[in-house]
XYZ file of C-alpha atoms in Angstrom:
712
model
C 18.039 10.225 -18.496
C 17.049 13.698 -17.396
C 17.223 15.020 -20.926
C 14.897 12.353 -22.070
C 12.274 13.119 -19.208
C 12.774 16.851 -20.112
C 11.613 16.199 -23.694
C 8.866 13.828 -22.692
C 7.595 15.844 -19.946
C 6.260 18.377 -22.576
C 5.858 16.415 -25.802
C 2.803 18.448 -26.842
C 4.519 21.612 -26.541
C 7.239 20.745 -29.080
C 4.766 19.137 -31.550
C 2.318 21.969 -31.335
C 5.227 24.549 -31.698
C 6.587 22.699 -34.688
C 3.170 22.121 -36.183
C 2.164 25.727 -35.799
C 5.307 27.194 -37.242
C 4.869 24.965 -40.358
C 1.227 25.682 -40.821
C 1.895 29.416 -40.465
C 4.542 29.059 -43.310
C 2.089 27.010 -45.326
C -0.736 29.434 -45.060
C 1.232 32.486 -45.549
C 2.551 30.890 -48.830
C -0.827 29.732 -50.082
C -2.435 33.065 -49.187
C 0.337 34.984 -50.967
C -0.464 36.891 -54.148
C 2.545 37.625 -56.423
C 1.094 40.955 -57.257
C 0.886 42.017 -53.587
C 3.281 44.871 -52.724
C 5.899 43.583 -50.375
C 6.303 46.173 -47.609
C 9.452 46.245 -45.406
C 7.308 45.289 -42.513
C 5.914 42.209 -44.048
C 9.415 41.158 -45.307
C 10.852 41.488 -41.775
C 7.874 39.633 -40.173
C 8.448 36.578 -42.640
C 12.051 36.529 -42.001
C 11.470 36.571 -38.008
C 9.150 33.438 -38.457
C 11.618 31.513 -40.464
C 14.458 32.256 -37.962
C 12.385 31.278 -34.980
C 11.358 27.965 -36.710
C 15.182 27.249 -37.307
C 16.105 28.153 -33.603
C 13.161 26.085 -32.186
C 14.285 23.104 -34.477
C 17.909 23.628 -33.207
C 16.962 23.246 -29.668
C 14.788 20.410 -30.337
C 17.462 18.637 -32.218
C 19.988 19.107 -29.412
C 17.459 17.402 -26.879
C 16.921 14.601 -29.584
C 20.605 14.051 -30.072
C 21.290 13.777 -26.248
C 18.512 11.117 -26.079
C 20.173 9.244 -28.923
C 23.604 9.121 -27.160
C 21.824 7.655 -24.081
C 19.814 5.084 -26.097
C 22.301 3.226 -28.436
C 19.652 0.764 -29.852
C 17.814 3.933 -31.294
C 20.657 6.101 -31.881
C 20.734 5.705 -35.613
C 16.895 6.365 -36.098
C 16.825 9.184 -33.961
C 19.933 10.737 -35.480
C 18.592 10.528 -39.029
C 15.294 12.161 -38.004
C 17.096 14.878 -36.122
C 19.202 15.481 -39.431
C 16.194 15.641 -41.423
C 14.498 18.096 -39.019
C 17.689 20.374 -38.976
C 17.776 20.464 -42.869
C 14.101 21.271 -42.929
C 14.703 24.180 -40.458
C 17.694 25.418 -42.342
C 15.781 25.518 -45.674
C 12.767 27.317 -44.159
C 15.347 29.887 -42.668
C 17.011 30.262 -46.003
C 13.658 30.691 -47.922
C 12.350 33.159 -45.675
C 15.364 35.336 -45.552
C 13.557 37.964 -47.755
C 14.725 41.136 -45.922
C 16.729 42.244 -49.026
C 14.164 41.409 -51.821
C 13.401 45.324 -52.386
C 17.083 45.829 -53.023
C 18.422 45.479 -56.719
C 21.098 43.208 -55.765
C 18.710 40.656 -54.634
C 17.589 39.634 -58.210
C 17.632 35.869 -58.704
C 17.544 35.042 -54.825
C 15.338 31.891 -54.286
C 12.716 32.621 -51.588
C 9.088 31.619 -50.746
C 7.881 34.124 -53.437
C 9.849 32.263 -56.048
C 9.726 28.441 -54.679
C 6.632 27.836 -53.189
C 6.936 23.997 -53.633
C 10.317 24.147 -51.679
C 8.778 25.639 -48.551
C 6.058 23.272 -48.633
C 8.290 20.175 -48.850
C 10.430 21.573 -46.082
C 7.502 22.200 -43.852
C 6.222 18.659 -44.354
C 9.787 17.188 -43.774
C 10.065 19.156 -40.435
C 6.587 17.873 -39.334
C 7.436 14.293 -40.203
C 10.951 14.379 -38.647
C 9.802 15.780 -35.397
C 7.017 13.441 -35.153
C 9.556 10.535 -35.687
C 11.716 11.799 -32.964
C 8.844 12.122 -30.653
C 7.650 8.680 -31.333
C 11.165 7.286 -30.797
C 11.555 9.444 -27.525
C 8.165 7.744 -26.339
C 9.553 4.281 -26.901
C 12.650 5.376 -24.770
C 10.212 6.396 -21.892
C 8.397 3.178 -21.972
C 11.616 1.198 -21.970
C 12.627 3.315 -18.675
C 9.269 2.385 -17.044
C 9.773 -1.313 -17.877
C 13.353 -1.176 -16.693
C 12.225 0.532 -13.566
C 9.490 -2.102 -12.827
C 12.000 -4.925 -13.485
C 14.278 -3.444 -10.886
C 11.469 -3.122 -8.411
C 10.357 -6.868 -9.034
C 13.800 -8.123 -8.507
C 14.172 -6.177 -5.164
C 10.717 -7.548 -4.097
C 12.008 -10.943 -4.581
C 15.027 -10.476 -2.302
C 12.522 -8.824 0.078
C 10.491 -11.962 0.098
C 13.265 -14.267 0.895
C 15.130 -12.160 3.533
C 15.387 -13.766 7.026
C 17.658 -11.169 8.770
C 16.257 -7.848 10.130
C 19.268 -5.965 9.382
C 19.404 -7.369 5.810
C 15.716 -6.377 5.511
C 16.333 -2.777 6.466
C 19.141 -2.384 3.811
C 17.045 -3.898 1.075
C 13.956 -1.987 1.927
C 15.834 1.071 1.761
C 16.794 0.192 -1.760
C 13.324 -0.633 -2.633
C 11.923 2.520 -1.410
C 14.194 4.610 -3.659
C 13.210 2.374 -6.698
C 9.550 2.948 -5.885
C 9.990 6.663 -5.758
C 11.677 6.527 -9.270
C 9.011 4.302 -10.647
C 6.114 6.436 -9.118
C 7.748 9.574 -10.907
C 8.032 7.874 -14.381
C 4.537 6.397 -14.261
C 3.118 9.876 -12.729
C 4.380 11.626 -15.804
C 3.265 8.980 -18.184
C -0.308 9.176 -16.619
C -0.295 13.004 -17.286
C 0.768 12.570 -20.659
C -2.080 9.860 -21.450
C -5.069 11.283 -23.620
C -7.419 8.113 -23.127
C -9.396 8.899 -19.942
C -9.834 5.189 -19.366
C -6.260 4.469 -19.492
C -5.525 7.261 -17.168
C -7.944 5.977 -14.745
C -6.542 2.421 -14.920
C -2.958 4.008 -14.447
C -4.171 6.014 -11.460
C -5.909 2.867 -9.856
C -2.657 0.809 -10.323
C -0.385 3.511 -8.947
C -2.667 3.915 -5.881
C -2.456 0.195 -5.034
C 1.499 0.439 -5.384
C 1.472 3.404 -3.128
C -0.615 2.047 -0.177
C 0.950 -1.442 -0.518
C 4.402 -0.037 0.057
C 3.516 0.892 3.534
C 1.649 -2.525 4.118
C 4.696 -4.512 2.660
C 6.972 -2.883 5.352
C 4.834 -3.660 8.395
C 3.739 -7.079 7.117
C 7.354 -8.027 6.490
C 8.513 -6.748 9.862
C 5.716 -8.921 11.465
C 6.869 -11.998 9.479
C 10.456 -11.411 10.642
C 9.389 -11.066 14.173
C 7.051 -14.001 14.250
C 8.582 -16.252 11.667
C 6.361 -19.259 12.754
C 3.027 -17.447 12.562
C 0.960 -18.716 9.523
C -1.424 -15.702 9.536
C 1.557 -13.367 9.253
C 2.872 -15.040 6.329
C -0.504 -15.111 4.544
C -0.718 -11.397 5.263
C 2.552 -10.694 3.806
C 1.975 -12.988 0.650
C -1.222 -11.111 -0.061
C 0.585 -7.763 -0.141
C 3.401 -8.933 -2.485
C 0.802 -10.642 -4.867
C -1.345 -7.329 -5.097
C 1.700 -5.414 -5.993
C 2.952 -7.683 -8.567
C -0.501 -7.539 -10.261
C -0.463 -3.710 -10.030
C 2.931 -3.550 -11.666
C 1.893 -5.821 -14.431
C -1.079 -3.552 -14.971
C 1.015 -0.661 -15.424
C 3.129 -2.332 -18.127
C -0.200 -3.311 -19.957
C -1.290 0.171 -19.904
C 2.238 1.898 -21.272
C 2.723 -0.938 -23.824
C -1.034 -1.028 -24.775
C -1.346 -4.643 -24.746
C -4.042 -6.717 -23.152
C -3.604 -10.493 -21.996
C -5.803 -12.553 -24.278
C -7.978 -13.743 -21.409
C -8.809 -10.259 -20.681
C -12.334 -8.963 -21.423
C -13.590 -5.334 -21.623
C -15.557 -5.275 -18.387
C -16.928 -1.648 -18.917
C -18.704 -2.676 -22.138
C -21.062 -4.908 -20.292
C -22.489 -2.261 -17.624
C -26.127 -1.583 -17.838
C -25.929 2.119 -18.608
C -23.358 1.531 -21.426
C -25.918 -1.150 -22.898
C -28.765 1.324 -22.679
C -26.889 4.095 -24.282
C -25.878 1.972 -27.336
C -29.438 0.550 -27.659
C -30.920 3.951 -27.691
C -28.571 4.917 -30.213
C -29.666 2.012 -32.536
C -33.231 3.108 -32.035
C -32.462 6.747 -32.995
C -30.985 5.413 -36.212
C -34.649 4.658 -37.371
C -35.294 8.422 -37.956
C -32.556 8.487 -40.532
C -32.559 5.115 -42.058
C -35.020 2.936 -43.668
C -33.019 -0.117 -42.972
C -34.155 -1.817 -39.784
C -32.363 -4.247 -37.582
C -33.885 -7.558 -37.323
C -36.557 -8.078 -34.778
C -34.330 -10.918 -33.020
C -31.361 -8.538 -32.674
C -33.353 -5.586 -31.044
C -35.044 -8.111 -28.782
C -31.736 -9.898 -27.930
C -29.976 -6.563 -27.089
C -32.826 -5.461 -24.761
C -32.770 -8.782 -23.063
C -29.035 -8.658 -22.554
C -29.592 -5.339 -20.858
C -32.461 -6.549 -18.683
C -30.517 -9.601 -17.684
C -27.879 -7.449 -16.223
C -30.402 -5.820 -14.135
C -30.474 -9.148 -12.154
C -27.486 -7.987 -10.298
C -29.817 -5.501 -8.651
C -32.967 -7.628 -8.342
C -31.051 -10.668 -7.140
C -28.805 -8.829 -4.490
C -29.812 -9.335 -0.929
C -29.158 -5.697 -0.204
C -31.809 -4.259 -2.648
C -35.025 -3.382 -0.686
C -38.222 -4.877 -1.797
C -39.680 -1.761 -3.180
C -36.775 -1.074 -5.444
C -36.859 -4.658 -6.711
C -40.431 -4.542 -7.522
C -40.039 -1.169 -9.283
C -37.036 -2.444 -11.423
C -38.983 -5.675 -12.395
C -42.012 -3.450 -13.344
C -39.860 -0.967 -15.444
C -38.062 -3.943 -17.254
C -41.518 -5.586 -18.167
C -42.676 -2.175 -19.439
C -39.718 -1.754 -21.724
C -40.108 -4.999 -23.364
C -43.703 -4.239 -24.079
C -42.775 -0.686 -25.525
C -40.252 -2.515 -27.919
C -42.830 -4.999 -29.117
C -45.033 -1.852 -29.942
C -42.178 -0.265 -31.721
C -41.454 -3.329 -33.879
C -45.195 -3.621 -34.647
C -45.510 0.093 -35.697
C -42.244 -0.223 -37.784
C -43.560 -3.114 -39.566
C -46.828 -1.101 -40.497
C -44.538 1.826 -41.564
C -42.751 -0.370 -44.173
C -46.057 -0.829 -46.036
C -47.837 2.441 -45.333
C -45.996 5.626 -45.891
C -48.530 7.829 -44.418
C -47.880 10.733 -42.099
C -50.062 9.184 -39.223
C -47.880 5.999 -39.222
C -44.821 8.084 -39.269
C -46.095 10.168 -36.299
C -47.105 6.774 -34.500
C -43.527 5.558 -35.136
C -42.026 8.543 -33.556
C -44.214 8.329 -30.475
C -43.239 4.677 -30.155
C -39.672 5.671 -30.253
C -40.195 8.434 -27.545
C -42.055 5.937 -25.433
C -39.199 3.271 -25.299
C -36.590 5.813 -24.892
C -38.635 7.169 -22.015
C -39.050 3.691 -20.452
C -35.333 3.133 -20.607
C -34.602 6.620 -18.955
C -37.026 5.654 -16.152
C -35.157 2.378 -15.675
C -31.799 4.156 -15.562
C -33.123 6.526 -12.902
C -34.424 3.538 -10.699
C -31.191 1.617 -11.010
C -29.146 4.885 -10.237
C -31.371 5.522 -7.152
C -31.086 2.273 -5.723
C -27.301 1.922 -6.063
C -26.549 5.307 -4.727
C -28.990 5.017 -1.844
C -27.585 1.655 -0.870
C -24.023 3.017 -0.928
C -24.865 6.115 0.950
C -26.641 4.131 3.634
C -23.691 1.719 3.843
C -21.067 4.481 4.205
C -23.148 6.255 6.944
C -23.665 2.984 8.776
C -20.075 2.189 8.798
C -18.702 5.802 9.299
C -17.464 5.094 12.809
C -15.581 1.924 11.938
C -16.749 0.130 15.064
C -15.837 -3.336 13.650
C -12.088 -2.201 13.097
C -11.963 -0.882 16.577
C -13.280 -4.142 17.931
C -10.868 -6.199 16.075
C -8.052 -3.956 17.337
C -9.296 -4.395 20.933
C -9.769 -8.068 20.707
C -6.204 -8.465 19.080
C -4.543 -6.596 22.219
C -6.599 -8.728 24.457
C -5.722 -12.032 22.785
C -9.351 -12.780 22.442
C -9.773 -15.577 19.939
C -13.506 -15.944 20.404
C -13.985 -12.128 19.900
C -11.726 -12.382 16.945
C -13.942 -15.058 15.345
C -17.012 -12.934 16.079
C -15.703 -9.573 14.562
C -13.974 -11.285 11.592
C -17.153 -12.647 10.629
C -18.920 -9.257 10.829
C -16.119 -7.757 8.749
C -16.409 -10.311 6.160
C -20.048 -9.334 6.009
C -19.479 -5.666 5.767
C -16.899 -6.507 2.867
C -19.490 -8.574 0.911
C -21.896 -5.453 1.338
C -19.211 -3.035 0.185
C -18.156 -5.237 -2.782
C -21.612 -5.898 -3.914
C -22.430 -2.075 -3.631
C -19.290 -1.243 -5.886
C -20.549 -3.721 -8.292
C -23.977 -1.873 -8.518
C -22.366 1.437 -8.793
C -20.284 0.346 -11.665
C -23.394 -0.224 -13.555
C -24.657 3.284 -12.981
C -21.260 5.112 -13.053
C -21.936 6.707 -16.340
C -18.353 7.050 -17.636
C -15.458 4.583 -18.319
C -13.006 6.315 -15.779
C -15.643 5.948 -12.931
C -16.320 2.435 -13.980
C -12.586 1.708 -13.460
C -12.669 3.421 -10.183
C -15.641 1.352 -9.083
C -13.725 -1.945 -9.983
C -10.549 -0.654 -8.203
C -12.793 -0.068 -5.076
C -14.366 -3.445 -5.305
C -10.999 -5.182 -5.592
C -9.594 -3.068 -2.818
C -12.373 -4.122 -0.419
C -11.987 -7.650 -1.330
C -8.471 -7.875 -0.661
C -7.965 -5.709 2.223
C -10.777 -7.177 4.236
C -9.042 -10.544 3.999
C -5.825 -8.968 5.059
C -7.252 -6.984 7.949
C -8.396 -10.591 9.357
C -5.085 -12.278 8.879
C -3.377 -9.144 10.570
C -5.866 -9.298 13.459
C -5.511 -13.035 13.759
C -1.679 -12.366 14.083
C -2.052 -9.786 16.826
C -4.482 -12.030 18.807
C -1.969 -14.719 18.884
C 0.949 -12.265 19.924
C -1.081 -9.694 21.847
C 2.048 -8.011 23.179
C 3.820 -7.540 19.868
C 3.994 -3.990 18.969
C 4.850 -4.577 15.276
C 1.780 -6.838 14.829
C -0.505 -3.972 16.354
C 1.155 -1.665 14.043
C 0.653 -3.880 10.992
C -3.126 -4.169 11.948
C -3.222 -0.382 12.129
C -1.757 0.086 8.675
C -4.506 -2.273 7.060
C -7.287 -0.629 8.871
C -6.049 2.818 7.877
C -5.995 1.561 4.189
C -9.655 0.300 4.777
C -10.744 3.610 6.160
C -9.068 5.547 3.301
C -10.936 3.305 0.819
C -14.232 4.049 2.463
C -13.339 7.859 2.197
C -12.486 7.381 -1.452
C -15.874 5.695 -1.940
C -17.628 8.489 -0.636
C -16.071 10.817 -3.092
C -16.686 8.364 -6.047
C -20.355 8.279 -4.920
C -20.587 12.214 -5.122
C -18.908 12.024 -8.589
C -21.406 9.367 -9.936
C -24.255 11.619 -8.691
C -22.724 14.624 -10.361
C -22.285 12.922 -13.819
C -25.908 11.436 -13.527
C -27.390 15.051 -12.802
C -25.309 16.614 -15.509
C -23.257 18.621 -13.196
C -19.973 17.389 -14.821
C -18.824 16.752 -18.327
C -18.453 13.321 -20.078
C -14.493 13.370 -19.523
C -13.945 12.380 -16.077
C -10.568 11.726 -14.152
C -9.986 9.110 -11.448
C -11.198 10.661 -8.227
C -10.655 14.304 -9.393
C -7.214 13.902 -10.807
C -5.898 16.899 -12.829
C -7.435 17.455 -16.099
C -6.056 19.473 -18.854
C -7.914 22.776 -19.923
C -7.702 23.936 -23.452
C -7.837 27.556 -22.647
C -7.200 29.469 -19.423
C -9.898 31.676 -20.297
C -12.213 28.997 -19.337
C -11.652 29.684 -15.843
C -13.540 32.998 -16.096
C -16.712 31.019 -17.076
C -16.641 28.733 -14.095
C -18.806 29.920 -11.181
C -17.510 28.375 -7.748
C -20.135 26.249 -6.258
C -21.722 27.456 -3.112
C -21.094 25.276 -0.176
C -24.052 24.081 1.816
C -24.413 24.111 5.641
C -23.098 20.376 5.770
C -19.832 21.188 3.759
C -19.369 24.295 5.908
C -19.489 22.336 8.994
C -17.267 19.556 7.750
C -14.568 22.235 6.608
C -14.711 23.786 10.018
C -14.341 20.411 11.791
C -11.278 19.529 9.546
C -9.955 23.045 10.338
C -10.361 22.510 14.136
C -8.551 19.343 14.086
C -5.627 20.842 12.072
C -5.512 23.759 14.661
C -5.089 21.190 17.362
C -2.280 19.282 15.720
C -0.536 22.705 15.139
C -0.745 23.127 19.016
C 0.692 19.727 19.563
C 3.536 20.360 16.924
C 4.586 23.561 18.512
C 4.781 21.761 21.908
C 7.018 19.250 20.435
C 9.226 21.869 18.810
C 9.586 23.723 22.166
C 11.350 20.586 23.627
C 14.179 21.145 21.314
C 14.923 24.371 22.849
C 17.483 26.327 20.929
C 18.494 23.450 18.687
C 17.796 24.926 15.294
C 18.493 21.797 13.273
C 16.986 21.333 9.758
C 14.279 19.116 11.163
C 13.030 21.786 13.536
C 13.074 24.390 10.729
C 11.145 22.391 8.513
C 8.743 21.444 11.355
C 8.131 25.111 12.404
C 7.459 26.159 8.876
C 4.903 23.454 8.418
C 3.382 24.299 11.643
C 3.360 27.825 10.674
C 1.520 27.114 7.268
C -0.867 24.639 8.843
C -2.086 27.376 11.418
C -2.672 29.746 8.512
C -4.819 27.139 6.979
C -6.764 26.672 10.048
C -7.430 30.291 10.263
C -8.598 30.124 6.657
C -11.192 27.555 7.393
C -12.652 30.087 9.979
C -12.547 33.124 7.532
C -9.791 34.670 9.284
C -5.946 35.224 8.667
C -3.792 36.302 5.900
C -5.143 33.788 3.239
C -8.036 35.419 1.571
C -8.504 33.665 -1.834
C -8.387 29.904 -3.145
C -5.055 30.930 -4.966
C -3.507 32.093 -1.639
C -4.417 28.682 -0.144
C -3.016 26.669 -2.998
C 0.251 28.478 -2.983
C 0.414 27.773 0.938
C -0.290 24.221 0.403
C 2.553 23.987 -2.164
C 4.909 25.500 0.246
C 3.620 22.942 2.861
C 4.047 19.760 0.401
C 7.628 21.058 -0.308
C 8.559 21.500 3.233
C 7.249 18.067 3.945
C 9.540 16.631 1.415
C 12.503 18.510 2.842
C 11.575 17.347 6.240
C 11.489 13.670 5.084
C 14.978 14.041 3.507
C 16.313 15.711 6.745
C 15.058 12.768 8.818
C 16.230 10.137 6.477
C 19.853 11.864 6.718
C 19.578 11.811 10.499
C 18.434 8.198 10.541
C 21.725 7.035 9.093
C 23.366 7.734 12.341
C 20.977 5.332 14.247
C 21.008 1.708 14.769
C 18.834 -0.546 12.614
C 15.926 -0.737 15.049
C 15.609 3.145 15.638
C 16.215 3.810 12.036
C 13.258 1.494 11.044
C 10.951 3.555 13.112
C 11.873 6.680 11.300
C 11.745 5.026 7.696
C 8.138 3.807 8.732
C 6.950 7.423 9.156
C 8.863 8.838 6.336
C 7.160 6.237 4.028
C 3.775 7.500 5.319
C 4.769 11.213 4.812
C 6.344 11.113 1.308
C 3.092 9.817 -0.547
C 1.134 12.266 1.066
C 3.247 15.004 0.187
C 3.122 13.916 -3.549
C -0.810 13.569 -3.247
C -1.137 17.068 -2.007
C 0.964 18.339 -4.909
C -1.203 16.484 -7.351
C -4.400 18.047 -5.854
C -3.003 21.521 -5.683
C -2.188 21.249 -9.462
C -5.677 20.116 -10.357
C -7.963 22.881 -11.964
C -10.967 23.703 -9.723
C -13.587 22.522 -12.165
C -16.383 24.113 -10.256
C -15.537 21.991 -7.255
C -13.778 24.464 -4.773
C -14.978 23.058 -1.570
C -14.373 19.467 -2.672
C -10.710 20.542 -3.304
C -10.276 22.388 0.035
C -11.644 19.347 1.745
C -9.219 17.062 0.023
C -6.238 19.409 0.847
C -7.275 20.070 4.413
C -7.710 16.241 4.950
C -4.210 15.576 3.513
C -2.605 18.401 5.521
C -4.174 17.022 8.663
C -2.567 13.660 8.134
C 0.864 15.072 7.373
C 0.604 17.249 10.662
C -0.170 14.102 12.543
C 2.927 12.410 11.239
C 4.951 15.541 11.882
C 4.054 15.517 15.404
C 5.119 11.778 15.572
C 8.449 12.535 13.796
C 9.278 15.532 15.952
C 8.717 13.362 19.148
C 10.507 10.484 17.747
C 13.523 12.371 16.411
C 13.968 14.189 19.903
C 13.938 11.144 21.729
C 16.300 9.314 19.440
C 18.623 12.298 19.274
C 18.772 12.389 23.347
C 19.620 8.514 23.320
C 22.261 9.099 20.703
C 23.822 11.923 22.705
C 23.741 9.753 25.825
C 25.366 6.927 23.970
C 28.100 9.201 22.570
C 28.754 10.740 25.887
C 29.135 7.367 27.488
C 31.500 6.297 24.813
C 33.551 9.732 25.344
C 33.588 8.982 29.169
C 34.788 5.407 28.630
C 37.393 6.710 26.060
C 38.646 9.464 28.582
C 38.899 6.996 31.349
C 40.914 4.477 29.316
C 43.174 7.429 28.386
C 43.880 8.282 31.985
C 44.515 4.806 32.884
C 47.079 4.372 30.082
C 49.028 7.612 31.166
C 49.100 6.129 34.742
């Protein structure tokens, strides 16, 4: 398994290396002139290239054979391709063994100078066989992902039916391990995807699975604690259903198959329609063939019909609505004028008619651009106002309070307000999708829309459960988890809005990852041409505020570490290291401390993420000594920490792409969340350790007493 992933982690490296060597041989061969004097230096260089090709092929073949031995269904095909690659590599090595050509005894030796056809055939065979191995290995990875998904689904079915708390703890532990494996496999696959749209879809599906894992834990615990509560069961079923849909979505992406009923949503956005319509208009300059009048009118009407999503929306202001309708009418008039001028141009091939046609084309293009600007302004202004209005999460706080108080009337009132807020956010995401400008951002808008739709309902059911059981700690914890998911999506939407604005204003390229996921760069030299964006006052203030909160959490962590006195356990060591790194990050936000550059910061963040994973491993080992209830408390915190560590690692590996402060903002936010969990873990582990020691001492005391009584 590890060997397979080793190959598939760097498929491009093997392909490029093999292709480069082959192309080098062919280029050298084609450019070679028989009359050219063959110096010793030239002959040695040719021989070194041939040997390098053969060695690289040899290593590649070993990996391929190892994969074949682990996958019997593909063993024969892979082995045949490996044999062909090996033969090709040996042939190239033999034909490039030209070091002795200047010696008399080399007469009659077959080399690239005497057998050009042979080296070309060998190079083609090598390229063909290497490609075949890579394709077969790709099938192996797809099979691994499908197998991993099936394991996760099987365990989920067991979790759905579990009735015992103890049994749930055991199965959930297995489920967590399976989800980690699935996350690694799909993460590697996502990085290998070249299609930006597929990459965004994969990222969205993985984000759902990551967040739902925590929801599944608390929702299931709530159901077990309150088995007769209908709202608790509804809440739990919603999580399971969403996870199953996300798992199916991942398989659709890796196998590249769509359900028959699925339609391509991205093709019906307004910006996409306008772009295609303008391209059709532009072809008039180069072609005398003209689309039928009905086709052009029909295409424009289809675009303008979609603007009804804006004009029919209850959240669109009167001014924006009137302006959109006005621009739509103007676009229709300009198209009619263009059709009229074109008809004249068909019969009159004069310069004046040609100029009038050019002017008409420019006018319709300008009209559509103005419409795009107005639609973008409408959607982004609505989103910005909505995010600002709900920044304090007043409704969520009120729902938590009414739940703890058991206030059913208050629950009904604030559930209604949350539903209104959810409808606003869903509608806004739908409008943002129309103006997003790139396919990956369209996918992100769809993901945000679905998340608000589902999470809003789940918050209400979780709040209802708490209101019916106001003293239930697990019901309160469950509501907190769903509220955190809502707040997280609000934060993601803020980032999404910024990226949509960047694309519209031309500050970013066409290829756009999902919420600033890592994007490959063709050449590291590109980094030199990037000028870091200068932070404005608002960004500086935000970073400073995040840094201050991080500094306070560092103090809290140090207080918790002091309670352990001189117990230098692995948990304390990791906690001390994380606290130290966090403090240096806090100093960095103030322009102080040892970290001077962005690279220094990234290195420390990588260390921080690694220590976080070590801490999770140490706490998990400690939890095995505890009873089920106590063990579950630790597992809950661990399952929050591990995804944050992986997210931080992903962010640190992403290229800056002229967005230094955006990256710093994300990193500090993730670090702050991890520090909050660290404080919780240190406190919890200390209490549970003391409890464990007391129980052990009590047991030793009882044993000693029994021993004395026995002797008497």
